[in-house]
C-alpha positions as a Markdown table, in Angstrom:
| # | Residue | x | y | z |
|---|---|---|---|---|
| 1 | Unk | 16.0 | -0.1 | 35.2 |
| 2 | Unk | 12.4 | -1.0 | 34.5 |
| 3 | Unk | 9.5 | 1.3 | 36.1 |
| 4 | Unk | 6.3 | 0.9 | 36.4 |
| 5 | Unk | 3.0 | 1.9 | 33.4 |
| 6 | Unk | 4.3 | 5.4 | 32.3 |
| 7 | Unk | 2.5 | 8.8 | 31.6 |
| 8 | Unk | 3.1 | 12.0 | 29.4 |
| 9 | Unk | 3.4 | 15.4 | 31.8 |
| 10 | Unk | 0.6 | 17.7 | 30.9 |
| 11 | Unk | 1.4 | 19.7 | 28.1 |
| 12 | Unk | 0.8 | 23.2 | 30.0 |
| 13 | Unk | 3.4 | 22.0 | 32.0 |
| 14 | Unk | 5.7 | 21.6 | 29.4 |
| 15 | Unk | 4.9 | 24.5 | 27.1 |
| 16 | Unk | 5.7 | 26.7 | 29.9 |
| 17 | Unk | 9.2 | 25.2 | 30.4 |
| 18 | Unk | 9.7 | 25.3 | 26.7 |
| 19 | Unk | 9.0 | 28.9 | 26.8 |
| 20 | Unk | 11.1 | 30.1 | 30.2 |
| 21 | Unk | 13.3 | 27.7 | 30.3 |
| 22 | Unk | 17.0 | 28.6 | 30.0 |
| 23 | Unk | 19.9 | 26.1 | 30.2 |
| 24 | Unk | 23.8 | 27.2 | 31.6 |
| 25 | Unk | 25.9 | 27.3 | 28.8 |
| 26 | Unk | 23.7 | 27.4 | 25.9 |
| 27 | Unk | 22.8 | 30.0 | 23.6 |
| 28 | Unk | 20.3 | 29.6 | 21.2 |
| 29 | Unk | 22.3 | 31.4 | 18.7 |
| 30 | Unk | 24.0 | 28.6 | 16.9 |
| 31 | Unk | 23.4 | 29.9 | 13.2 |
| 32 | Unk | 25.0 | 25.8 | 11.6 |
| 33 | Unk | 22.7 | 22.6 | 11.3 |
| 34 | Unk | 22.1 | 20.7 | 14.9 |
| 35 | Unk | 25.2 | 18.9 | 15.5 |
| 36 | Unk | 23.9 | 14.8 | 16.7 |
| 37 | Unk | 25.5 | 14.2 | 19.9 |
| 38 | Unk | 24.2 | 9.8 | 20.7 |
| 39 | Unk | 23.0 | 9.3 | 24.2 |
| 40 | Unk | 23.2 | 5.7 | 24.8 |
| 41 | Unk | 20.9 | 4.9 | 28.1 |
| 42 | Unk | 18.6 | 1.6 | 29.0 |
| 43 | Unk | 15.1 | 1.0 | 27.5 |
| 44 | Unk | 12.9 | 2.8 | 30.3 |
| 45 | Unk | 14.4 | 6.0 | 28.5 |
| 46 | Unk | 11.1 | 8.7 | 27.9 |
| 47 | Unk | 11.6 | 12.3 | 27.6 |
| 48 | Unk | 9.2 | 14.9 | 25.8 |
| 49 | Unk | 10.2 | 15.5 | 22.4 |
| 50 | Unk | 8.8 | 18.7 | 22.4 |
| 51 | Unk | 11.6 | 18.9 | 25.5 |
| 52 | Unk | 14.0 | 18.2 | 23.4 |
| 53 | Unk | 13.2 | 19.7 | 20.1 |
| 54 | Unk | 13.3 | 22.7 | 22.6 |
| 55 | Unk | 16.9 | 21.9 | 24.1 |
| 56 | Unk | 17.8 | 21.7 | 20.2 |
| 57 | Unk | 16.7 | 25.0 | 19.6 |
| 58 | Unk | 18.4 | 26.6 | 21.9 |
| 59 | Unk | 21.3 | 24.6 | 22.0 |
| 60 | Unk | 22.3 | 23.7 | 18.4 |
| 61 | Unk | 22.2 | 19.7 | 19.7 |
| 62 | Unk | 20.3 | 17.0 | 17.8 |
| 63 | Unk | 19.9 | 14.4 | 21.1 |
| 64 | Unk | 20.1 | 11.2 | 18.8 |
| 65 | Unk | 18.7 | 8.4 | 21.2 |
| 66 | Unk | 20.7 | 4.7 | 21.6 |
| 67 | Unk | 19.0 | 2.2 | 23.7 |
| 68 | Unk | 20.8 | -0.7 | 25.1 |
| 69 | Unk | 18.8 | -2.9 | 27.1 |
| 70 | Unk | 18.7 | -2.5 | 31.1 |
| 71 | Unk | 21.4 | -0.5 | 33.3 |
| 72 | Unk | 23.3 | -4.3 | 33.4 |
| 73 | Unk | 23.3 | -4.5 | 29.8 |
| 74 | Unk | 24.1 | -0.9 | 29.5 |
| 75 | Unk | 27.1 | -1.0 | 31.5 |
| 76 | Unk | 28.3 | -4.0 | 29.3 |
| 77 | Unk | 28.2 | -2.4 | 26.5 |
| 78 | Unk | 29.8 | 0.7 | 27.6 |
| 79 | Unk | 32.5 | -1.5 | 29.1 |
| 80 | Unk | 33.1 | -3.6 | 26.1 |
| 81 | Unk | 32.8 | -0.3 | 23.5 |
| 82 | Unk | 35.3 | 1.8 | 25.7 |
| 83 | Unk | 37.9 | 1.9 | 23.0 |
| 84 | Unk | 35.8 | 2.8 | 20.8 |
| 85 | Unk | 32.6 | 4.7 | 22.2 |
| 86 | Unk | 29.2 | 3.8 | 20.2 |
| 87 | Unk | 28.4 | 7.2 | 21.5 |
| 88 | Unk | 29.0 | 10.7 | 23.0 |
| 89 | Unk | 27.0 | 10.3 | 27.0 |
| 90 | Unk | 25.7 | 8.1 | 28.7 |
| 91 | Unk | 22.4 | 7.8 | 31.3 |
| 92 | Unk | 21.3 | 5.6 | 33.4 |
| 93 | Unk | 24.4 | 3.6 | 34.7 |
| 94 | Unk | 22.7 | 2.6 | 38.5 |
| 95 | Unk | 24.6 | 2.9 | 41.6 |
| 96 | Unk | 24.0 | -1.1 | 41.2 |
| 97 | Unk | 26.9 | -0.8 | 38.4 |
| 98 | Unk | 28.2 | 2.6 | 38.3 |
| 99 | Unk | 32.1 | 1.1 | 40.3 |
| 100 | Unk | 32.2 | -1.3 | 37.5 |
| 101 | Unk | 31.9 | 1.5 | 35.1 |
| 102 | Unk | 34.2 | 4.1 | 37.0 |
| 103 | Unk | 36.7 | 1.2 | 37.6 |
| 104 | Unk | 37.0 | 0.5 | 33.7 |
| 105 | Unk | 36.8 | 4.5 | 33.1 |
| 106 | Unk | 34.3 | 4.4 | 31.1 |
| 107 | Unk | 33.5 | 8.4 | 31.6 |
| 108 | Unk | 36.0 | 11.0 | 31.8 |
| 109 | Unk | 36.0 | 14.2 | 34.2 |
| 110 | Unk | 33.3 | 16.7 | 34.0 |
| 111 | Unk | 31.5 | 18.6 | 36.9 |
| 112 | Unk | 28.2 | 20.3 | 35.7 |
| 113 | Unk | 27.3 | 23.7 | 36.5 |
| 114 | Unk | 23.7 | 22.3 | 37.1 |
| 115 | Unk | 25.0 | 19.8 | 39.8 |
| 116 | Unk | 25.0 | 21.8 | 43.0 |
| 117 | Unk | 21.0 | 22.3 | 42.5 |
| 118 | Unk | 21.2 | 19.0 | 43.9 |
| 119 | Unk | 22.9 | 15.8 | 42.2 |
| 120 | Unk | 26.4 | 16.2 | 44.1 |
| 121 | Unk | 24.7 | 14.9 | 47.3 |
| 122 | Unk | 24.4 | 11.3 | 45.2 |
| 123 | Unk | 27.9 | 11.6 | 44.2 |
| 124 | Unk | 29.6 | 8.1 | 44.0 |
| 125 | Unk | 33.0 | 9.5 | 42.4 |
| 126 | Unk | 35.5 | 12.1 | 43.4 |
| 127 | Unk | 36.3 | 13.2 | 40.5 |
| 128 | Unk | 33.0 | 14.0 | 39.5 |
| 129 | Unk | 33.0 | 11.7 | 36.6 |
| 130 | Unk | 28.8 | 10.6 | 37.0 |
| 131 | Unk | 26.1 | 13.3 | 37.7 |
| 132 | Unk | 22.9 | 11.4 | 39.6 |
| 133 | Unk | 20.1 | 12.2 | 37.0 |
| 134 | Unk | 17.2 | 10.9 | 39.9 |
| 135 | Unk | 16.9 | 8.0 | 41.9 |
| 136 | Unk | 14.7 | 5.0 | 41.6 |
| 137 | Unk | 14.6 | 3.5 | 44.9 |
| 138 | Unk | 13.6 | -0.8 | 44.4 |
| 139 | Unk | 11.2 | -1.9 | 47.2 |
| 140 | Unk | 8.9 | -4.2 | 47.9 |
| 141 | Unk | 5.4 | -3.8 | 47.1 |
| 142 | Unk | 2.2 | -5.0 | 48.1 |
| 143 | Unk | -1.3 | -5.0 | 47.0 |
| 144 | Unk | -3.3 | -3.5 | 49.3 |
| 145 | Unk | -6.3 | -5.2 | 48.5 |
| 146 | Unk | -5.2 | -8.3 | 48.8 |
| 147 | Unk | -4.8 | -8.1 | 51.8 |
| 148 | Unk | -7.8 | -6.3 | 53.0 |
| 149 | Unk | -10.2 | -9.1 | 51.0 |
| 150 | Unk | -8.2 | -11.6 | 53.1 |
| 151 | Unk | -7.8 | -10.6 | 56.3 |
| 152 | Unk | -4.4 | -10.9 | 56.5 |
| 153 | Unk | -1.9 | -7.9 | 58.0 |
| 154 | Unk | 0.3 | -6.9 | 55.0 |
| 155 | Unk | 3.7 | -7.0 | 55.6 |
| 156 | Unk | 6.1 | -4.5 | 56.8 |
| 157 | Unk | 9.6 | -6.0 | 57.2 |
| 158 | Unk | 12.5 | -7.3 | 55.5 |
| 159 | Unk | 11.4 | -10.4 | 58.4 |
| 160 | Unk | 7.4 | -10.2 | 57.9 |
| 161 | Unk | 8.4 | -11.6 | 54.4 |
| 162 | Unk | 9.6 | -15.3 | 55.9 |
| 163 | Unk | 6.8 | -15.8 | 58.3 |
| 164 | Unk | 4.5 | -18.2 | 57.2 |
| 165 | Unk | 1.1 | -16.1 | 56.6 |
| 166 | Unk | 2.9 | -15.1 | 53.7 |
| 167 | Unk | 4.3 | -18.4 | 52.3 |
| 168 | Unk | 3.8 | -18.6 | 48.1 |
| 169 | Unk | 3.0 | -14.7 | 47.9 |
| 170 | Unk | 6.4 | -13.0 | 46.7 |
| 171 | Unk | 8.0 | -12.8 | 43.5 |
| 172 | Unk | 11.2 | -11.3 | 43.1 |
| 173 | Unk | 13.5 | -10.7 | 40.0 |
| 174 | Unk | 17.4 | -12.6 | 39.8 |
| 175 | Unk | 20.2 | -10.7 | 41.0 |
| 176 | Unk | 22.0 | -12.1 | 37.5 |
| 177 | Unk | 19.8 | -10.5 | 35.4 |
| 178 | Unk | 17.7 | -8.0 | 36.6 |
| 179 | Unk | 18.7 | -4.1 | 38.1 |
| 180 | Unk | 15.9 | -4.1 | 40.6 |
| 181 | Unk | 17.2 | -7.8 | 41.6 |
| 182 | Unk | 20.6 | -6.9 | 42.2 |
| 183 | Unk | 19.2 | -3.9 | 44.3 |
| 184 | Unk | 17.1 | -6.3 | 46.3 |
| 185 | Unk | 19.5 | -8.2 | 46.7 |
| 186 | Unk | 22.2 | -5.7 | 47.6 |
| 187 | Unk | 19.7 | -4.0 | 50.2 |
| 188 | Unk | 19.3 | -7.6 | 52.3 |
| 189 | Unk | 23.3 | -7.7 | 52.1 |
| 190 | Unk | 23.0 | -4.1 | 53.7 |
| 191 | Unk | 20.2 | -5.2 | 56.0 |
| 192 | Unk | 21.5 | -8.5 | 57.2 |
| 193 | Unk | 25.1 | -8.0 | 56.6 |
| 194 | Unk | 27.4 | -10.8 | 54.7 |
| 195 | Unk | 27.3 | -13.4 | 57.4 |
| 196 | Unk | 23.6 | -13.0 | 57.6 |
| 197 | Unk | 22.2 | -12.2 | 54.6 |
| 198 | Unk | 22.1 | -16.0 | 52.8 |
| 199 | Unk | 20.2 | -17.6 | 55.9 |
| 200 | Unk | 17.7 | -14.4 | 55.1 |
| 201 | Unk | 17.5 | -15.9 | 51.5 |
| 202 | Unk | 17.4 | -19.3 | 52.4 |
| 203 | Unk | 14.4 | -18.5 | 54.3 |
| 204 | Unk | 12.4 | -17.1 | 51.7 |
| 205 | Unk | 13.1 | -19.8 | 49.6 |
| 206 | Unk | 11.5 | -21.8 | 52.4 |
| 207 | Unk | 8.6 | -19.8 | 52.8 |
| 208 | Unk | 7.7 | -20.2 | 48.9 |
| 209 | Unk | 9.1 | -17.3 | 46.5 |
| 210 | Unk | 9.3 | -17.2 | 43.0 |
| 211 | Unk | 12.2 | -15.7 | 40.9 |
| 212 | Unk | 11.5 | -14.3 | 37.4 |
| 213 | Unk | 14.2 | -12.8 | 35.0 |
| 214 | Unk | 12.9 | -9.4 | 35.3 |
| 215 | Unk | 10.9 | -6.8 | 36.2 |
| 216 | Unk | 8.6 | -6.8 | 33.1 |
| 217 | Unk | 7.6 | -10.1 | 34.4 |
| 218 | Unk | 7.4 | -10.4 | 38.2 |
| 219 | Unk | 5.4 | -7.1 | 38.0 |
| 220 | Unk | 3.4 | -7.1 | 34.8 |
| 221 | Unk | 2.7 | -10.8 | 34.9 |
| 222 | Unk | 3.1 | -12.3 | 38.5 |
| 223 | Unk | 2.1 | -9.4 | 41.2 |
| 224 | Unk | -1.6 | -9.7 | 41.6 |
| 225 | Unk | -1.4 | -5.4 | 41.8 |
| 226 | Unk | -0.9 | -4.3 | 38.6 |
| 227 | Unk | -2.9 | -4.8 | 35.7 |
| 228 | Unk | -1.8 | -8.1 | 34.9 |
| 229 | Unk | -3.7 | -9.4 | 37.6 |
| 230 | Unk | -1.2 | -12.2 | 38.8 |
| 231 | Unk | -1.1 | -14.3 | 41.4 |
| 232 | Unk | 1.0 | -12.8 | 44.1 |
| 233 | Unk | 0.4 | -9.7 | 45.8 |
| 234 | Unk | 3.6 | -8.8 | 47.3 |
| 235 | Unk | 6.5 | -8.0 | 44.2 |
| 236 | Unk | 10.2 | -6.4 | 44.5 |
| 237 | Unk | 9.3 | -2.9 | 42.0 |
| 238 | Unk | 9.7 | 0.4 | 43.1 |
| 239 | Unk | 9.0 | 3.4 | 45.7 |
| 240 | Unk | 7.2 | 5.4 | 42.5 |
| 241 | Unk | 5.2 | 2.2 | 41.6 |
| 242 | Unk | 2.3 | 3.1 | 43.3 |
| 243 | Unk | 2.2 | 6.0 | 41.6 |
| 244 | Unk | 1.1 | 3.7 | 38.4 |
| 245 | Unk | -1.4 | 2.1 | 40.4 |
| 246 | Unk | -4.7 | 5.1 | 41.1 |
| 247 | Unk | -7.8 | 4.1 | 41.3 |
| 248 | Unk | -11.0 | 5.2 | 39.9 |
| 249 | Unk | -11.4 | 6.5 | 43.5 |
| 250 | Unk | -7.9 | 8.4 | 43.5 |
| 251 | Unk | -6.6 | 6.0 | 45.8 |
| 252 | Unk | -2.9 | 3.8 | 44.8 |
| 253 | Unk | -3.9 | 0.0 | 45.0 |
| 254 | Unk | -0.3 | -0.5 | 46.5 |
| 255 | Unk | 1.9 | 0.5 | 48.9 |
| 256 | Unk | 6.2 | 0.3 | 48.8 |
| 257 | Unk | 7.4 | -1.0 | 51.8 |
| 258 | Unk | 9.7 | 1.7 | 53.4 |
| 259 | Unk | 11.4 | -0.5 | 55.3 |
| 260 | Unk | 13.0 | -2.8 | 52.7 |
| 261 | Unk | 14.1 | 0.3 | 49.9 |
| 262 | Unk | 17.8 | 0.1 | 48.6 |
| 263 | Unk | 18.7 | 3.4 | 47.2 |
| 264 | Unk | 18.8 | 3.1 | 43.5 |
| 265 | Unk | 20.7 | 6.3 | 41.7 |
| 266 | Unk | 20.5 | 6.4 | 38.0 |
| 267 | Unk | 23.7 | 8.7 | 36.6 |
| 268 | Unk | 24.8 | 10.3 | 33.5 |
| 269 | Unk | 28.7 | 11.4 | 32.0 |
| 270 | Unk | 30.5 | 11.9 | 29.3 |
| 271 | Unk | 31.9 | 9.3 | 27.9 |
| 272 | Unk | 35.9 | 8.9 | 27.8 |
| 273 | Unk | 37.4 | 9.1 | 23.7 |
| 274 | Unk | 34.2 | 10.4 | 22.3 |
| 275 | Unk | 33.9 | 12.6 | 19.5 |
| 276 | Unk | 32.1 | 15.5 | 20.5 |
| 277 | Unk | 32.6 | 16.3 | 24.2 |
| 278 | Unk | 31.8 | 19.9 | 24.5 |
| 279 | Unk | 28.4 | 19.3 | 23.2 |
| 280 | Unk | 28.1 | 15.8 | 25.3 |
| 281 | Unk | 28.9 | 18.0 | 28.3 |
| 282 | Unk | 26.0 | 20.6 | 27.2 |
| 283 | Unk | 23.6 | 17.4 | 27.2 |
| 284 | Unk | 25.0 | 16.0 | 30.7 |
| 285 | Unk | 24.0 | 20.0 | 31.6 |
| 286 | Unk | 20.6 | 19.9 | 30.3 |
| 287 | Unk | 19.8 | 16.2 | 31.5 |
| 288 | Unk | 20.7 | 17.6 | 35.1 |
| 289 | Unk | 18.1 | 20.9 | 34.0 |
| 290 | Unk | 15.0 | 22.3 | 35.6 |
| 291 | Unk | 13.5 | 21.7 | 32.0 |
| 292 | Unk | 14.0 | 18.0 | 31.4 |
| 293 | Unk | 13.9 | 17.1 | 35.3 |
| 294 | Unk | 10.1 | 18.3 | 36.1 |
| 295 | Unk | 9.6 | 15.5 | 33.2 |
| 296 | Unk | 11.4 | 12.3 | 34.7 |
| 297 | Unk | 8.7 | 11.5 | 37.1 |
| 298 | Unk | 6.0 | 11.4 | 35.3 |
| 299 | Unk | 7.6 | 9.7 | 32.5 |
| 300 | Unk | 10.0 | 7.7 | 33.9 |
| 301 | Unk | 8.5 | 7.1 | 37.3 |
| 302 | Unk | 11.9 | 7.9 | 39.1 |
| 303 | Unk | 12.4 | 11.4 | 41.2 |
| 304 | Unk | 14.4 | 14.4 | 40.2 |
| 305 | Unk | 17.8 | 14.0 | 41.5 |
| 306 | Unk | 17.4 | 18.1 | 41.4 |
| 307 | Unk | 16.0 | 20.0 | 44.8 |
| 308 | Unk | 12.7 | 22.1 | 44.2 |
| 309 | Unk | 11.2 | 20.2 | 41.3 |
| 310 | Unk | 7.6 | 19.7 | 42.1 |
| 311 | Unk | 6.3 | 15.9 | 41.7 |
| 312 | Unk | 3.3 | 15.4 | 39.8 |
| 313 | Unk | 0.1 | 15.2 | 42.1 |
| 314 | Unk | -0.3 | 12.1 | 44.3 |
| 315 | Unk | 3.1 | 11.6 | 44.7 |
| 316 | Unk | 3.0 | 12.6 | 48.4 |
| 317 | Unk | 0.3 | 10.2 | 48.9 |
| 318 | Unk | 0.6 | 7.6 | 46.8 |
| 319 | Unk | 4.9 | 7.5 | 46.6 |
| 320 | Unk | 6.7 | 9.0 | 48.9 |
| 321 | Unk | 10.2 | 9.4 | 48.9 |
| 322 | Unk | 12.0 | 6.7 | 51.1 |
| 323 | Unk | 13.9 | 8.9 | 54.5 |
| 324 | Unk | 16.1 | 6.3 | 55.4 |
| 325 | Unk | 16.7 | 3.7 | 52.0 |
| 326 | Unk | 19.8 | 1.0 | 52.3 |
| 327 | Unk | 22.7 | 1.7 | 51.0 |
| 328 | Unk | 26.1 | 0.5 | 50.6 |
| 329 | Unk | 29.9 | 1.8 | 49.5 |
| 330 | Unk | 29.8 | 1.6 | 46.0 |
| 331 | Unk | 33.6 | 0.0 | 46.7 |
| 332 | Unk | 31.7 | -2.6 | 48.4 |
| 333 | Unk | 29.7 | -3.5 | 46.0 |
| 334 | Unk | 32.7 | -3.9 | 43.4 |
| 335 | Unk | 34.1 | -5.7 | 45.6 |
| 336 | Unk | 31.2 | -8.3 | 46.2 |
| 337 | Unk | 28.6 | -8.0 | 43.7 |
| 338 | Unk | 30.0 | -11.0 | 41.5 |
| 339 | Unk | 30.5 | -13.1 | 44.6 |
| 340 | Unk | 26.7 | -12.2 | 46.1 |
| 341 | Unk | 25.2 | -13.0 | 42.5 |
| 342 | Unk | 27.6 | -16.4 | 42.4 |
| 343 | Unk | 26.3 | -17.6 | 46.1 |
| 344 | Unk | 22.7 | -16.6 | 45.4 |
| 345 | Unk | 22.9 | -18.7 | 42.2 |
| 346 | Unk | 23.4 | -21.6 | 44.2 |
| 347 | Unk | 21.1 | -20.2 | 47.8 |
| 348 | Unk | 18.4 | -20.1 | 45.4 |
| 349 | Unk | 18.3 | -21.8 | 41.8 |
| 350 | Unk | 20.8 | -24.4 | 42.7 |
């Protein structure tokens, strides 16, 4: 998963959490030198070092981070190395790829004592091999200033994006190479059905849709509402992206179209066959804990899965969580994903 610009969580917040938080099952009395647990994750991983250090002091576990590209590349690597895992625990498998990882037996069963604080709402596996850590709903974003300056009404829905008034204004990521691109494709399947989504994409292409390989290029180079000030005012990004585009007046310069969102949840799990199973479970507990969950919005621009975690100031206005995002059942995604991508390539790239 790729997000918009990141900031570091306020030092006072971190200090308070470090001083006051205890983790389920972590005594902090381990006289041994810290044991190293390898966390395999995507390139967007970011966490305050002081929070990681506090976890190490409390648990006797040092987290070594191994980044493996975006969510798709991460999933592929974990599947290819499942007979000899490259780590002990993984974070960042999202709901577009979770079914593949589960079918391939990448993770072992573990129900964290922290899971009943909210993450189980997003469970995709009755065996509880994956625990939800955060949400990063994929939505169309618009540059509100562009439309105000041009005197053009902002689009609001999937259908609006095919209107001639928005010709040559939209950029999206390829679902073959991008996690948000795949999520947007799945959103159109959920919206228009397996018989209707191809017709919708045909209309988007005819209306001048531009597709690029990944989020970085789409958002920071092509989108006019980002620091890159590109030529296109409509982009596929995240519901949380406007929180990174707050102007000097304290107001967001962009907006997520909440009727176009697809729910993307990120998960963590203990890797089957890993060498540090018990300690890997403690790392999953940590990722679901208040101590870590309070950092995910400010550092990775996603919404915490845990209930009762306060969001950064301004998110309620700039980045409200979509209330009725599109979703598809994991089994349906697993059955259709590769075929839909192949059909998309024929329609859009052919």
